[in-house]
Amino acid sequence: MKLAVIGTGYVGLVAGVGFADSGNDVVCVDQDQNKIDMLLRGEVPIYEPGLNTRLARNREDGRLTFTTDTAAAVRQAEVVFIAVGTPPGEDGSADLSHVRAVARDIGRAMNGYRVVVNKSTVPVGTAEKVRDEIVAITDHPVDVVSNPEFLKEGAAISDFMKPDRVVIGTTSERARKVMSELYAPFVRTGNPIIFMNNRSAEMTKYAANAMLATRISFMNEVANLCDLAGADVNKVRLGMGTDPRIGNKFLFPGVGYGGSCFPKDVQAMMRTGAEYDFPLQILDAVHSVNEHQKSLMARKAVAHFGDDLSGLTFAMWGLAFKPNTDDMREAPAIILVRELVSRGAKIVAYDPVAMPVARDLLSGNVEYRDNPYEALEGADALLVITEWNRFRNPDFERIRRALKEPVIFDGRNLYEPERMRENGFTHYTVGRGTVRA
Ligand code: NAD
């Protein structure tokens, strides 16, 4: 099939590469000339494991091309995907200006029937808005399909190639057939394509992300209570998660959720509730628990060192909101850095891939090192913020020698309190108590 994917970010690029990989001819479009120039040179603008090799292969085979020319891409395509950003507006609602602008570009370029597929995360009712934008410009027939994307950054390629499920929102038989053919190679093992109407598909994406965010905030509250009550959240998590009705995934407490999806999608769903005069009380709590959790490690640092942190240096392992990505959008590290720096502290950070992005975002407040152990030299304490695998089993002797004081704020519960006691550390956790050197 001939496809155009408009928006070449985390979702659009992965989708473009994935569809090309199953034999389709894909043109990826972006308005960002720099991004397209990089891709035309064979460079990948984002960090995503496995993306570069697959991208190179499909480019070489001639199935994947890049352009800034939306009209040309739309004219040659049978199916046009919209995968542009839907950032939060002033009031938390999803800003649809990019989606609407692309809809108008599509309408202007159409020279026959098109299936227009919305892959961006958009509020209920957006498919109708997209359709209205298009039919106001063109007389050619169009079906607008809602096809939310569930990939996880850091595992985007495998999630896209082997999705747990594909959700397709449409009431058009013609579009349903096209979408079934397109996705057939991705669901050969029997994972379902779930068809529904557009509004249900749009709601599904928000409900799924809101549920995941709820699990995180719930576990963060359980962990904080464990700390106060002398329970170990790690045991509690295992004890809960073995109940199949609960399941063992997504029960890890930490420094709060971040990234480009959960924070904005929770807010946008709350806005949708407000528009229907139906305040979503659970999400209100999920959001405020998360805001509080982002500064948990700063509060623990203040409890240890006192209110005034001037003259102190904190080594920070991890900056991105999760491992295997360089995405710093809404990363809890941003809040943590701000809190510590506002109290006079200095931060020396290491992240395997997010440092170039963090440099632009955190300005002069942070120094960076190319190696996690270098970041420790002369620091007063270590903060572990992102659960990169390489931080799980470090050389504790080397950490102890490098730090002025053997203090670790373990924001991801990577280290066993008992082992930290044996190694002579003061170890702060999220819900596993505190070991004192
Ligand atoms: P992104 O910001 O990484 O990429 C969006 C791209 O669209 C940018 O490169 C931008 O230049 C381009 N763009 C914007 N307006 C354009 C226009 N008029 N014409 C051409 N290009 C244009 O965003 P993303 O993370 O890929 O997310 C895209 C959508 O997918 C969002 O709605 C997001 O919520 C959703 N989503 C994201 C993820 C994720 O993990 N990142 C997962 C599932 C769903």
mmCIF file of N, CA and C in Angstrom, residues 16 19-27 57-65:
data_model
loop_
_atom_site.group_PDB
_atom_site.id
_atom_site.type_symbol
_atom_site.label_atom_id
_atom_site.label_comp_id
_atom_site.label_asym_id
_atom_site.label_seq_id
_atom_site.Cartn_x
_atom_site.Cartn_y
_atom_site.Cartn_z
ATOM 1 N N GLY A 16 6.132 4.886 10.492
ATOM 2 C CA GLY A 16 6.594 4.902 9.096
ATOM 3 C C GLY A 16 7.557 3.763 8.823
ATOM 4 N N PHE A 19 5.633 0.317 9.047
ATOM 5 C CA PHE A 19 4.811 0.020 7.872
ATOM 6 C C PHE A 19 5.689 -0.286 6.650
ATOM 7 N N ALA A 20 6.799 0.453 6.513
ATOM 8 C CA ALA A 20 7.707 0.171 5.388
ATOM 9 C C ALA A 20 8.273 -1.236 5.526
ATOM 10 N N ASP A 21 8.547 -1.613 6.764
ATOM 11 C CA ASP A 21 9.143 -2.923 7.027
ATOM 12 C C ASP A 21 8.221 -4.067 6.608
ATOM 13 N N SER A 22 6.906 -3.801 6.588
ATOM 14 C CA SER A 22 6.017 -4.877 6.153
ATOM 15 C C SER A 22 5.647 -4.721 4.671
ATOM 16 N N GLY A 23 6.459 -3.961 3.922
ATOM 17 C CA GLY A 23 6.340 -3.957 2.462
ATOM 18 C C GLY A 23 5.620 -2.777 1.854
ATOM 19 N N ASN A 24 5.111 -1.869 2.693
ATOM 20 C CA ASN A 24 4.408 -0.708 2.144
ATOM 21 C C ASN A 24 5.400 0.353 1.665
ATOM 22 N N ASP A 25 4.942 1.203 0.750
ATOM 23 C CA ASP A 25 5.746 2.364 0.338
ATOM 24 C C ASP A 25 5.334 3.541 1.196
ATOM 25 N N VAL A 26 6.270 4.060 1.979
ATOM 26 C CA VAL A 26 5.917 5.079 2.970
ATOM 27 C C VAL A 26 6.687 6.372 2.723
ATOM 28 N N VAL A 27 5.945 7.471 2.715
ATOM 29 C CA VAL A 27 6.591 8.782 2.708
ATOM 30 C C VAL A 27 6.334 9.412 4.071
ATOM 31 N N ARG A 57 17.634 0.051 6.553
ATOM 32 C CA ARG A 57 17.281 -1.048 5.645
ATOM 33 C C ARG A 57 16.131 -0.653 4.707
ATOM 34 N N ASN A 58 15.114 -0.028 5.264
ATOM 35 C CA ASN A 58 13.947 0.330 4.453
ATOM 36 C C ASN A 58 14.237 1.482 3.500
ATOM 37 N N ARG A 59 15.141 2.374 3.926
ATOM 38 C CA ARG A 59 15.577 3.452 3.008
ATOM 39 C C ARG A 59 16.312 2.856 1.825
ATOM 40 N N GLU A 60 17.258 1.969 2.147
ATOM 41 C CA GLU A 60 18.057 1.351 1.073
ATOM 42 C C GLU A 60 17.183 0.579 0.100
ATOM 43 N N ASP A 61 16.157 -0.085 0.644
ATOM 44 C CA ASP A 61 15.258 -0.856 -0.221
ATOM 45 C C ASP A 61 14.279 0.039 -0.984
ATOM 46 N N GLY A 62 14.304 1.331 -0.694
ATOM 47 C CA GLY A 62 13.489 2.287 -1.448
ATOM 48 C C GLY A 62 12.033 2.361 -1.018
ATOM 49 N N ARG A 63 11.712 1.770 0.148
ATOM 50 C CA ARG A 63 10.313 1.806 0.585
ATOM 51 C C ARG A 63 10.019 2.973 1.516
ATOM 52 N N LEU A 64 11.053 3.696 1.916
ATOM 53 C CA LEU A 64 10.875 4.732 2.934
ATOM 54 C C LEU A 64 11.569 6.015 2.475
ATOM 55 N N THR A 65 10.793 7.080 2.303
ATOM 56 C CA THR A 65 11.392 8.355 1.908
ATOM 57 C C THR A 65 10.898 9.461 2.843
#
